[in-house]
């Protein structure tokens, strides 16, 4: 009942989580500099924590820290994110490792800790917990395309307006989530942390067509992303000053990498052959 749920959650502080769709994987990770603090629960908190996680919408991301205990001693803490999917949690850790466990099998007491919400309300019911808004600006070069704006990930803070290193990440067949699923977010996160500008086209509009037409639509969308990339500063400087020697060196050239998962791999390959 509602009364029992309120009593169950009354011992929990408001915990931080991000509701789907997630637009920037880098914002998942706990940031000590932003004042994030970890909730270190007692044993009697465990039933409420499990119920809290079960009650969240699929795709919800919770910033966490985690560790292991392979023998007698604990390993060092790692920051990461837990993605809720039905009865399981998918963990993406800052060292690049990924894990998946049943929610009821995770030790929220000793091995995984959530962080406190940065804002609080008068109630601690999960449905009333505040969600921190996340910027939804598009990284797509096709800014006029409504379908591509909704699912593109924003640029990391250090990226320039004309980045030298660009990854166009093509998702696999994903009728409901498009590019917003854990594996693709894992690759996207790794690329952003390495300083690459990531573009993730959404191919779901092509699913309305048949096999051959749909494939052609996906390849065209990828080629449009490449064609519409902004000009680099080096290319503009070389056109205005042909005597410049630095603009033609490899270090000043843009690198564009195509990565695709499943269906996205076929799209990337066909775009290369075209």
PDB file of C-alpha atoms in Angstrom:
ATOM      1  CA  UNK A   1       0.000   0.000   0.000  1.00  0.00           C
ATOM      2  CA  UNK A   2       0.983   3.675  -0.265  1.00  0.00           C
ATOM      3  CA  UNK A   3       1.227   3.960   3.523  1.00  0.00           C
ATOM      4  CA  UNK A   4       3.564   0.993   3.705  1.00  0.00           C
ATOM      5  CA  UNK A   5       5.712   2.417   0.911  1.00  0.00           C
ATOM      6  CA  UNK A   6       5.949   5.793   2.649  1.00  0.00           C
ATOM      7  CA  UNK A   7       6.983   4.073   5.863  1.00  0.00           C
ATOM      8  CA  UNK A   8       9.520   1.939   3.985  1.00  0.00           C
ATOM      9  CA  UNK A   9      11.129   4.937   2.246  1.00  0.00           C
ATOM     10  CA  UNK A  10      10.945   7.277   5.237  1.00  0.00           C
ATOM     11  CA  UNK A  11      14.390   6.145   6.388  1.00  0.00           C
ATOM     12  CA  UNK A  12      16.034   6.943   3.036  1.00  0.00           C
ATOM     13  CA  UNK A  13      17.463  10.335   2.095  1.00  0.00           C
ATOM     14  CA  UNK A  14      16.625  11.758  -1.345  1.00  0.00           C
ATOM     15  CA  UNK A  15      18.990   9.980  -3.749  1.00  0.00           C
ATOM     16  CA  UNK A  16      20.266  11.328  -7.052  1.00  0.00           C
ATOM     17  CA  UNK A  17      19.118   9.835 -10.353  1.00  0.00           C
ATOM     18  CA  UNK A  18      18.603  10.870 -13.976  1.00  0.00           C
ATOM     19  CA  UNK A  19      15.495   9.853 -15.865  1.00  0.00           C
ATOM     20  CA  UNK A  20      15.720   8.730 -19.533  1.00  0.00           C
ATOM     21  CA  UNK A  21      16.522   9.800 -22.123  1.00  0.00           C
ATOM     22  CA  UNK A  22      20.034  10.545 -20.919  1.00  0.00           C
ATOM     23  CA  UNK A  23      21.773  13.215 -23.004  1.00  0.00           C
ATOM     24  CA  UNK A  24      25.301  13.299 -21.612  1.00  0.00           C
ATOM     25  CA  UNK A  25      27.011  10.252 -20.151  1.00  0.00           C
ATOM     26  CA  UNK A  26      29.722  12.375 -18.547  1.00  0.00           C
ATOM     27  CA  UNK A  27      27.148  13.904 -16.202  1.00  0.00           C
ATOM     28  CA  UNK A  28      26.349  10.497 -14.735  1.00  0.00           C
ATOM     29  CA  UNK A  29      29.586  10.159 -12.821  1.00  0.00           C
ATOM     30  CA  UNK A  30      29.751  11.510  -9.270  1.00  0.00           C
ATOM     31  CA  UNK A  31      31.765  14.720  -9.066  1.00  0.00           C
ATOM     32  CA  UNK A  32      33.373  15.505  -5.718  1.00  0.00           C
ATOM     33  CA  UNK A  33      34.057  19.048  -6.907  1.00  0.00           C
ATOM     34  CA  UNK A  34      30.300  19.531  -7.386  1.00  0.00           C
ATOM     35  CA  UNK A  35      29.599  18.566  -3.786  1.00  0.00           C
ATOM     36  CA  UNK A  36      28.435  15.003  -4.385  1.00  0.00           C
ATOM     37  CA  UNK A  37      28.313  12.947  -1.184  1.00  0.00           C
ATOM     38  CA  UNK A  38      27.769   9.214  -0.909  1.00  0.00           C
ATOM     39  CA  UNK A  39      25.051   7.652   1.183  1.00  0.00           C
ATOM     40  CA  UNK A  40      26.548   4.928   3.392  1.00  0.00           C
ATOM     41  CA  UNK A  41      23.501   2.953   4.515  1.00  0.00           C
ATOM     42  CA  UNK A  42      22.943   0.746   7.513  1.00  0.00           C
ATOM     43  CA  UNK A  43      21.768  -2.845   7.203  1.00  0.00           C
ATOM     44  CA  UNK A  44      18.160  -1.884   7.952  1.00  0.00           C
ATOM     45  CA  UNK A  45      18.170   0.388   4.881  1.00  0.00           C
ATOM     46  CA  UNK A  46      18.683  -2.543   2.510  1.00  0.00           C
ATOM     47  CA  UNK A  47      15.010  -3.511   1.880  1.00  0.00           C
ATOM     48  CA  UNK A  48      14.072   0.115   1.200  1.00  0.00           C
ATOM     49  CA  UNK A  49      17.023   0.612  -1.159  1.00  0.00           C
ATOM     50  CA  UNK A  50      16.114  -2.483  -3.184  1.00  0.00           C
ATOM     51  CA  UNK A  51      12.479  -1.397  -3.401  1.00  0.00           C
ATOM     52  CA  UNK A  52      13.532   2.123  -4.382  1.00  0.00           C
ATOM     53  CA  UNK A  53      15.630   0.848  -7.304  1.00  0.00           C
ATOM     54  CA  UNK A  54      12.882  -1.552  -8.425  1.00  0.00           C
ATOM     55  CA  UNK A  55      10.410   1.357  -8.502  1.00  0.00           C
ATOM     56  CA  UNK A  56      12.488   3.426 -10.935  1.00  0.00           C
ATOM     57  CA  UNK A  57      11.712   3.689 -14.643  1.00  0.00           C
ATOM     58  CA  UNK A  58      13.740   1.417 -16.940  1.00  0.00           C
ATOM     59  CA  UNK A  59      16.702   3.361 -18.303  1.00  0.00           C
ATOM     60  CA  UNK A  60      17.082   5.467 -15.149  1.00  0.00           C
ATOM     61  CA  UNK A  61      20.737   6.193 -14.364  1.00  0.00           C
ATOM     62  CA  UNK A  62      22.067   6.461 -10.827  1.00  0.00           C
ATOM     63  CA  UNK A  63      25.539   7.882 -10.148  1.00  0.00           C
ATOM     64  CA  UNK A  64      27.325   5.446  -7.836  1.00  0.00           C
ATOM     65  CA  UNK A  65      30.637   4.331  -6.465  1.00  0.00           C
ATOM     66  CA  UNK A  66      31.518   0.661  -6.284  1.00  0.00           C
ATOM     67  CA  UNK A  67      34.186  -1.763  -5.168  1.00  0.00           C
ATOM     68  CA  UNK A  68      34.790  -5.485  -4.893  1.00  0.00           C
ATOM     69  CA  UNK A  69      36.044  -7.888  -2.254  1.00  0.00           C
ATOM     70  CA  UNK A  70      37.798 -10.705  -4.116  1.00  0.00           C
ATOM     71  CA  UNK A  71      39.556 -11.921  -0.963  1.00  0.00           C
ATOM     72  CA  UNK A  72      39.855 -10.458   2.526  1.00  0.00           C
ATOM     73  CA  UNK A  73      40.338  -6.810   1.553  1.00  0.00           C
ATOM     74  CA  UNK A  74      38.183  -4.419  -0.457  1.00  0.00           C
ATOM     75  CA  UNK A  75      39.422  -2.986  -3.736  1.00  0.00           C
ATOM     76  CA  UNK A  76      39.597   0.841  -4.112  1.00  0.00           C
ATOM     77  CA  UNK A  77      36.357   2.695  -4.843  1.00  0.00           C
ATOM     78  CA  UNK A  78      35.529   3.460  -8.477  1.00  0.00           C
ATOM     79  CA  UNK A  79      33.001   6.033  -9.658  1.00  0.00           C
ATOM     80  CA  UNK A  80      30.443   4.949 -12.204  1.00  0.00           C
ATOM     81  CA  UNK A  81      26.804   4.785 -13.150  1.00  0.00           C
ATOM     82  CA  UNK A  82      24.122   2.159 -12.623  1.00  0.00           C
ATOM     83  CA  UNK A  83      21.494   1.827 -15.371  1.00  0.00           C
ATOM     84  CA  UNK A  84      18.237   0.195 -14.291  1.00  0.00           C
ATOM     85  CA  UNK A  85      16.747  -2.346 -16.709  1.00  0.00           C
ATOM     86  CA  UNK A  86      13.844  -4.423 -15.406  1.00  0.00           C
ATOM     87  CA  UNK A  87      15.187  -6.523 -12.506  1.00  0.00           C
ATOM     88  CA  UNK A  88      18.865  -5.798 -13.210  1.00  0.00           C
ATOM     89  CA  UNK A  89      21.419  -3.007 -12.852  1.00  0.00           C
ATOM     90  CA  UNK A  90      23.957  -2.397 -15.620  1.00  0.00           C
ATOM     91  CA  UNK A  91      27.142  -0.808 -14.218  1.00  0.00           C
ATOM     92  CA  UNK A  92      29.513   1.326 -16.276  1.00  0.00           C
ATOM     93  CA  UNK A  93      32.704   2.094 -14.325  1.00  0.00           C
ATOM     94  CA  UNK A  94      35.235   4.842 -14.914  1.00  0.00           C
ATOM     95  CA  UNK A  95      37.986   2.305 -15.642  1.00  0.00           C
ATOM     96  CA  UNK A  96      35.990   1.028 -18.652  1.00  0.00           C
ATOM     97  CA  UNK A  97      34.671  -2.179 -17.086  1.00  0.00           C
ATOM     98  CA  UNK A  98      30.982  -3.070 -17.333  1.00  0.00           C
ATOM     99  CA  UNK A  99      28.943  -5.431 -15.162  1.00  0.00           C
ATOM    100  CA  UNK A 100      25.324  -6.559 -14.827  1.00  0.00           C
ATOM    101  CA  UNK A 101      23.675  -7.906 -11.658  1.00  0.00           C
ATOM    102  CA  UNK A 102      20.208  -8.620 -10.333  1.00  0.00           C
ATOM    103  CA  UNK A 103      19.051  -5.704  -8.174  1.00  0.00           C
ATOM    104  CA  UNK A 104      18.296  -8.023  -5.262  1.00  0.00           C
ATOM    105  CA  UNK A 105      21.821  -9.451  -5.500  1.00  0.00           C
ATOM    106  CA  UNK A 106      23.721  -6.168  -5.178  1.00  0.00           C
ATOM    107  CA  UNK A 107      25.213  -5.286  -1.795  1.00  0.00           C
ATOM    108  CA  UNK A 108      24.143  -1.663  -1.354  1.00  0.00           C
ATOM    109  CA  UNK A 109      25.664  -1.731   2.126  1.00  0.00           C
ATOM    110  CA  UNK A 110      29.316  -2.542   1.409  1.00  0.00           C
ATOM    111  CA  UNK A 111      29.921  -2.657  -2.352  1.00  0.00           C
ATOM    112  CA  UNK A 112      27.708  -0.055  -4.077  1.00  0.00           C
ATOM    113  CA  UNK A 113      26.771   3.398  -2.739  1.00  0.00           C
ATOM    114  CA  UNK A 114      24.425   5.981  -4.245  1.00  0.00           C
ATOM    115  CA  UNK A 115      24.877   9.726  -3.881  1.00  0.00           C
ATOM    116  CA  UNK A 116      22.612  12.221  -2.150  1.00  0.00           C
ATOM    117  CA  UNK A 117      20.418  14.383  -4.369  1.00  0.00           C
ATOM    118  CA  UNK A 118      21.795  17.883  -4.793  1.00  0.00           C
ATOM    119  CA  UNK A 119      18.295  19.235  -4.116  1.00  0.00           C
ATOM    120  CA  UNK A 120      15.762  18.003  -1.607  1.00  0.00           C
ATOM    121  CA  UNK A 121      11.999  18.056  -1.201  1.00  0.00           C
ATOM    122  CA  UNK A 122       9.664  17.521   1.732  1.00  0.00           C
ATOM    123  CA  UNK A 123       9.187  13.854   0.914  1.00  0.00           C
ATOM    124  CA  UNK A 124      11.523  10.954   0.164  1.00  0.00           C
ATOM    125  CA  UNK A 125       9.158   8.935  -2.007  1.00  0.00           C
ATOM    126  CA  UNK A 126      11.074   7.946  -5.174  1.00  0.00           C
ATOM    127  CA  UNK A 127       8.302   9.340  -7.384  1.00  0.00           C
ATOM    128  CA  UNK A 128       8.804  12.707  -5.721  1.00  0.00           C
ATOM    129  CA  UNK A 129      12.596  12.771  -5.784  1.00  0.00           C
ATOM    130  CA  UNK A 130      13.916  15.760  -7.753  1.00  0.00           C
ATOM    131  CA  UNK A 131      15.586  14.991 -11.048  1.00  0.00           C
ATOM    132  CA  UNK A 132      18.465  17.240 -12.020  1.00  0.00           C
ATOM    133  CA  UNK A 133      17.825  18.683 -15.497  1.00  0.00           C
ATOM    134  CA  UNK A 134      20.463  17.823 -18.091  1.00  0.00           C
ATOM    135  CA  UNK A 135      21.321  20.040 -21.074  1.00  0.00           C
ATOM    136  CA  UNK A 136      19.713  18.771 -24.265  1.00  0.00           C
ATOM    137  CA  UNK A 137      21.718  20.713 -26.861  1.00  0.00           C
ATOM    138  CA  UNK A 138      22.470  18.722 -29.989  1.00  0.00           C
ATOM    139  CA  UNK A 139      25.863  17.736 -31.237  1.00  0.00           C
ATOM    140  CA  UNK A 140      24.487  16.939 -34.669  1.00  0.00           C
ATOM    141  CA  UNK A 141      25.743  18.960 -37.584  1.00  0.00           C
ATOM    142  CA  UNK A 142      22.222  18.588 -39.036  1.00  0.00           C
ATOM    143  CA  UNK A 143      20.704  21.146 -36.705  1.00  0.00           C
ATOM    144  CA  UNK A 144      17.627  21.543 -38.880  1.00  0.00           C
ATOM    145  CA  UNK A 145      16.582  17.911 -38.450  1.00  0.00           C
ATOM    146  CA  UNK A 146      14.076  17.502 -35.562  1.00  0.00           C
ATOM    147  CA  UNK A 147      14.541  13.743 -35.349  1.00  0.00           C
ATOM    148  CA  UNK A 148      18.298  14.073 -34.978  1.00  0.00           C
ATOM    149  CA  UNK A 149      18.164  16.725 -32.253  1.00  0.00           C
ATOM    150  CA  UNK A 150      16.374  14.663 -29.647  1.00  0.00           C
ATOM    151  CA  UNK A 151      18.919  11.868 -29.286  1.00  0.00           C
ATOM    152  CA  UNK A 152      22.280  13.487 -29.937  1.00  0.00           C
ATOM    153  CA  UNK A 153      24.677  13.953 -27.073  1.00  0.00           C
ATOM    154  CA  UNK A 154      26.024  17.398 -26.156  1.00  0.00           C
ATOM    155  CA  UNK A 155      29.660  18.270 -26.487  1.00  0.00           C
ATOM    156  CA  UNK A 156      31.950  17.801 -23.469  1.00  0.00           C
ATOM    157  CA  UNK A 157      33.027  21.075 -21.861  1.00  0.00           C
ATOM    158  CA  UNK A 158      36.543  21.047 -23.321  1.00  0.00           C
ATOM    159  CA  UNK A 159      35.480  20.413 -26.926  1.00  0.00           C
ATOM    160  CA  UNK A 160      35.922  23.275 -29.370  1.00  0.00           C
ATOM    161  CA  UNK A 161      33.327  24.457 -31.883  1.00  0.00           C
ATOM    162  CA  UNK A 162      35.397  22.933 -34.696  1.00  0.00           C
ATOM    163  CA  UNK A 163      36.889  19.779 -33.139  1.00  0.00           C
ATOM    164  CA  UNK A 164      39.785  18.023 -34.836  1.00  0.00           C
ATOM    165  CA  UNK A 165      38.773  14.512 -33.734  1.00  0.00           C
ATOM    166  CA  UNK A 166      35.232  13.361 -34.463  1.00  0.00           C
ATOM    167  CA  UNK A 167      33.523   9.999 -33.958  1.00  0.00           C
ATOM    168  CA  UNK A 168      30.229   9.271 -35.700  1.00  0.00           C
ATOM    169  CA  UNK A 169      28.704   6.454 -33.697  1.00  0.00           C
ATOM    170  CA  UNK A 170      25.982   4.416 -35.455  1.00  0.00           C
ATOM    171  CA  UNK A 171      23.613   2.356 -33.331  1.00  0.00           C
ATOM    172  CA  UNK A 172      22.303  -1.126 -33.997  1.00  0.00           C
ATOM    173  CA  UNK A 173      18.671  -2.051 -34.629  1.00  0.00           C
ATOM    174  CA  UNK A 174      16.895  -0.435 -31.692  1.00  0.00           C
ATOM    175  CA  UNK A 175      13.250   0.281 -32.396  1.00  0.00           C
ATOM    176  CA  UNK A 176      12.406   1.852 -29.037  1.00  0.00           C
ATOM    177  CA  UNK A 177      15.660   3.349 -27.694  1.00  0.00           C
ATOM    178  CA  UNK A 178      17.536   4.343 -30.860  1.00  0.00           C
ATOM    179  CA  UNK A 179      21.125   5.191 -29.844  1.00  0.00           C
ATOM    180  CA  UNK A 180      20.199   5.434 -26.166  1.00  0.00           C
ATOM    181  CA  UNK A 181      21.181   1.972 -24.892  1.00  0.00           C
ATOM    182  CA  UNK A 182      23.993   0.892 -22.528  1.00  0.00           C
ATOM    183  CA  UNK A 183      26.512  -0.540 -24.998  1.00  0.00           C
ATOM    184  CA  UNK A 184      26.455   2.493 -27.267  1.00  0.00           C
ATOM    185  CA  UNK A 185      26.612   4.832 -24.282  1.00  0.00           C
ATOM    186  CA  UNK A 186      29.666   2.919 -23.074  1.00  0.00           C
ATOM    187  CA  UNK A 187      31.522   3.561 -26.338  1.00  0.00           C
ATOM    188  CA  UNK A 188      30.302   7.174 -26.411  1.00  0.00           C
ATOM    189  CA  UNK A 189      31.515   7.775 -22.862  1.00  0.00           C
ATOM    190  CA  UNK A 190      34.961   6.313 -23.569  1.00  0.00           C
ATOM    191  CA  UNK A 191      35.340   8.480 -26.674  1.00  0.00           C
ATOM    192  CA  UNK A 192      34.275  11.666 -24.878  1.00  0.00           C
ATOM    193  CA  UNK A 193      36.608  10.988 -21.980  1.00  0.00           C
ATOM    194  CA  UNK A 194      39.419  10.636 -24.530  1.00  0.00           C
ATOM    195  CA  UNK A 195      38.589  14.092 -25.892  1.00  0.00           C
ATOM    196  CA  UNK A 196      36.686  13.128 -29.051  1.00  0.00           C
ATOM    197  CA  UNK A 197      33.592  14.926 -30.310  1.00  0.00           C
ATOM    198  CA  UNK A 198      30.822  12.305 -30.647  1.00  0.00           C
ATOM    199  CA  UNK A 199      27.860  12.404 -33.030  1.00  0.00           C
ATOM    200  CA  UNK A 200      25.169   9.740 -32.683  1.00  0.00           C
ATOM    201  CA  UNK A 201      22.602   9.763 -35.527  1.00  0.00           C
ATOM    202  CA  UNK A 202      19.165   8.351 -34.799  1.00  0.00           C
ATOM    203  CA  UNK A 203      18.235   5.861 -37.542  1.00  0.00           C
ATOM    204  CA  UNK A 204      14.764   4.999 -36.258  1.00  0.00           C
ATOM    205  CA  UNK A 205      12.929   7.121 -38.871  1.00  0.00           C
ATOM    206  CA  UNK A 206      14.321   4.759 -41.537  1.00  0.00           C
ATOM    207  CA  UNK A 207      12.491   1.796 -39.953  1.00  0.00           C
ATOM    208  CA  UNK A 208       9.239   2.877 -41.606  1.00  0.00           C
ATOM    209  CA  UNK A 209      10.643   1.834 -44.991  1.00  0.00           C
ATOM    210  CA  UNK A 210      11.346  -1.591 -46.414  1.00  0.00           C
ATOM    211  CA  UNK A 211      14.676  -3.382 -46.245  1.00  0.00           C
ATOM    212  CA  UNK A 212      16.470  -1.791 -49.202  1.00  0.00           C
ATOM    213  CA  UNK A 213      14.974   1.692 -48.882  1.00  0.00           C
ATOM    214  CA  UNK A 214      15.587   1.726 -45.136  1.00  0.00           C
ATOM    215  CA  UNK A 215      19.234   0.795 -45.607  1.00  0.00           C
ATOM    216  CA  UNK A 216      19.659   3.543 -48.198  1.00  0.00           C
ATOM    217  CA  UNK A 217      18.063   6.086 -45.856  1.00  0.00           C
ATOM    218  CA  UNK A 218      20.485   5.183 -43.076  1.00  0.00           C
ATOM    219  CA  UNK A 219      23.518   5.462 -45.341  1.00  0.00           C
ATOM    220  CA  UNK A 220      22.282   8.823 -46.656  1.00  0.00           C
ATOM    221  CA  UNK A 221      21.830  10.115 -43.111  1.00  0.00           C
ATOM    222  CA  UNK A 222      25.372   9.123 -42.197  1.00  0.00           C
ATOM    223  CA  UNK A 223      26.803  10.717 -45.353  1.00  0.00           C
ATOM    224  CA  UNK A 224      24.852  13.902 -44.569  1.00  0.00           C
ATOM    225  CA  UNK A 225      26.428  14.016 -41.122  1.00  0.00           C
ATOM    226  CA  UNK A 226      29.872  13.838 -42.727  1.00  0.00           C
ATOM    227  CA  UNK A 227      29.115  16.410 -45.435  1.00  0.00           C
ATOM    228  CA  UNK A 228      27.620  18.872 -42.949  1.00  0.00           C
ATOM    229  CA  UNK A 229      30.522  18.828 -40.503  1.00  0.00           C
ATOM    230  CA  UNK A 230      31.692  22.397 -39.792  1.00  0.00           C
ATOM    231  CA  UNK A 231      34.841  23.619 -41.525  1.00  0.00           C
ATOM    232  CA  UNK A 232      38.067  23.388 -39.580  1.00  0.00           C
ATOM    233  CA  UNK A 233      40.088  26.469 -38.770  1.00  0.00           C
ATOM    234  CA  UNK A 234      43.004  24.980 -40.646  1.00  0.00           C
ATOM    235  CA  UNK A 235      41.011  24.614 -43.873  1.00  0.00           C
ATOM    236  CA  UNK A 236      39.827  28.225 -43.709  1.00  0.00           C
ATOM    237  CA  UNK A 237      43.315  29.482 -42.974  1.00  0.00           C
ATOM    238  CA  UNK A 238      44.759  27.485 -45.848  1.00  0.00           C
ATOM    239  CA  UNK A 239      42.273  29.011 -48.299  1.00  0.00           C
ATOM    240  CA  UNK A 240      43.106  32.524 -47.162  1.00  0.00           C
ATOM    241  CA  UNK A 241      46.840  31.953 -47.041  1.00  0.00           C
ATOM    242  CA  UNK A 242      48.170  29.279 -49.361  1.00  0.00           C
ATOM    243  CA  UNK A 243      51.708  29.836 -48.089  1.00  0.00           C
ATOM    244  CA  UNK A 244      50.858  28.529 -44.628  1.00  0.00           C
ATOM    245  CA  UNK A 245      52.898  25.413 -43.972  1.00  0.00           C
ATOM    246  CA  UNK A 246      51.238  24.302 -40.758  1.00  0.00           C
ATOM    247  CA  UNK A 247      47.720  23.936 -42.170  1.00  0.00           C
ATOM    248  CA  UNK A 248      48.751  20.978 -44.329  1.00  0.00           C
ATOM    249  CA  UNK A 249      50.504  19.012 -41.617  1.00  0.00           C
ATOM    250  CA  UNK A 250      48.809  15.857 -40.300  1.00  0.00           C
ATOM    251  CA  UNK A 251      48.513  17.334 -36.783  1.00  0.00           C
ATOM    252  CA  UNK A 252      46.176  20.034 -38.114  1.00  0.00           C
ATOM    253  CA  UNK A 253      43.919  17.767 -40.144  1.00  0.00           C
ATOM    254  CA  UNK A 254      40.556  16.624 -38.934  1.00  0.00           C
ATOM    255  CA  UNK A 255      40.157  12.940 -38.125  1.00  0.00           C
ATOM    256  CA  UNK A 256      36.695  11.464 -38.664  1.00  0.00           C
ATOM    257  CA  UNK A 257      36.128   7.917 -37.389  1.00  0.00           C
ATOM    258  CA  UNK A 258      33.043   5.833 -38.139  1.00  0.00           C
ATOM    259  CA  UNK A 259      32.051   3.255 -35.525  1.00  0.00           C
ATOM    260  CA  UNK A 260      28.976   1.094 -35.818  1.00  0.00           C
ATOM    261  CA  UNK A 261      27.310  -1.611 -33.767  1.00  0.00           C
ATOM    262  CA  UNK A 262      25.468  -4.371 -35.676  1.00  0.00           C
ATOM    263  CA  UNK A 263      23.165  -2.555 -38.115  1.00  0.00           C
ATOM    264  CA  UNK A 264      25.296   0.567 -37.545  1.00  0.00           C
ATOM    265  CA  UNK A 265      28.403  -1.337 -38.607  1.00  0.00           C
ATOM    266  CA  UNK A 266      26.782  -2.155 -41.933  1.00  0.00           C
ATOM    267  CA  UNK A 267      25.798   1.508 -42.372  1.00  0.00           C
ATOM    268  CA  UNK A 268      29.366   2.660 -41.648  1.00  0.00           C
ATOM    269  CA  UNK A 269      30.848   0.112 -44.061  1.00  0.00           C
ATOM    270  CA  UNK A 270      28.460   1.060 -46.867  1.00  0.00           C
ATOM    271  CA  UNK A 271      29.178   4.751 -46.315  1.00  0.00           C
ATOM    272  CA  UNK A 272      32.905   4.061 -46.667  1.00  0.00           C
ATOM    273  CA  UNK A 273      32.450   2.099 -49.916  1.00  0.00           C
ATOM    274  CA  UNK A 274      30.243   4.883 -51.325  1.00  0.00           C
TER     275      UNK A 274
END
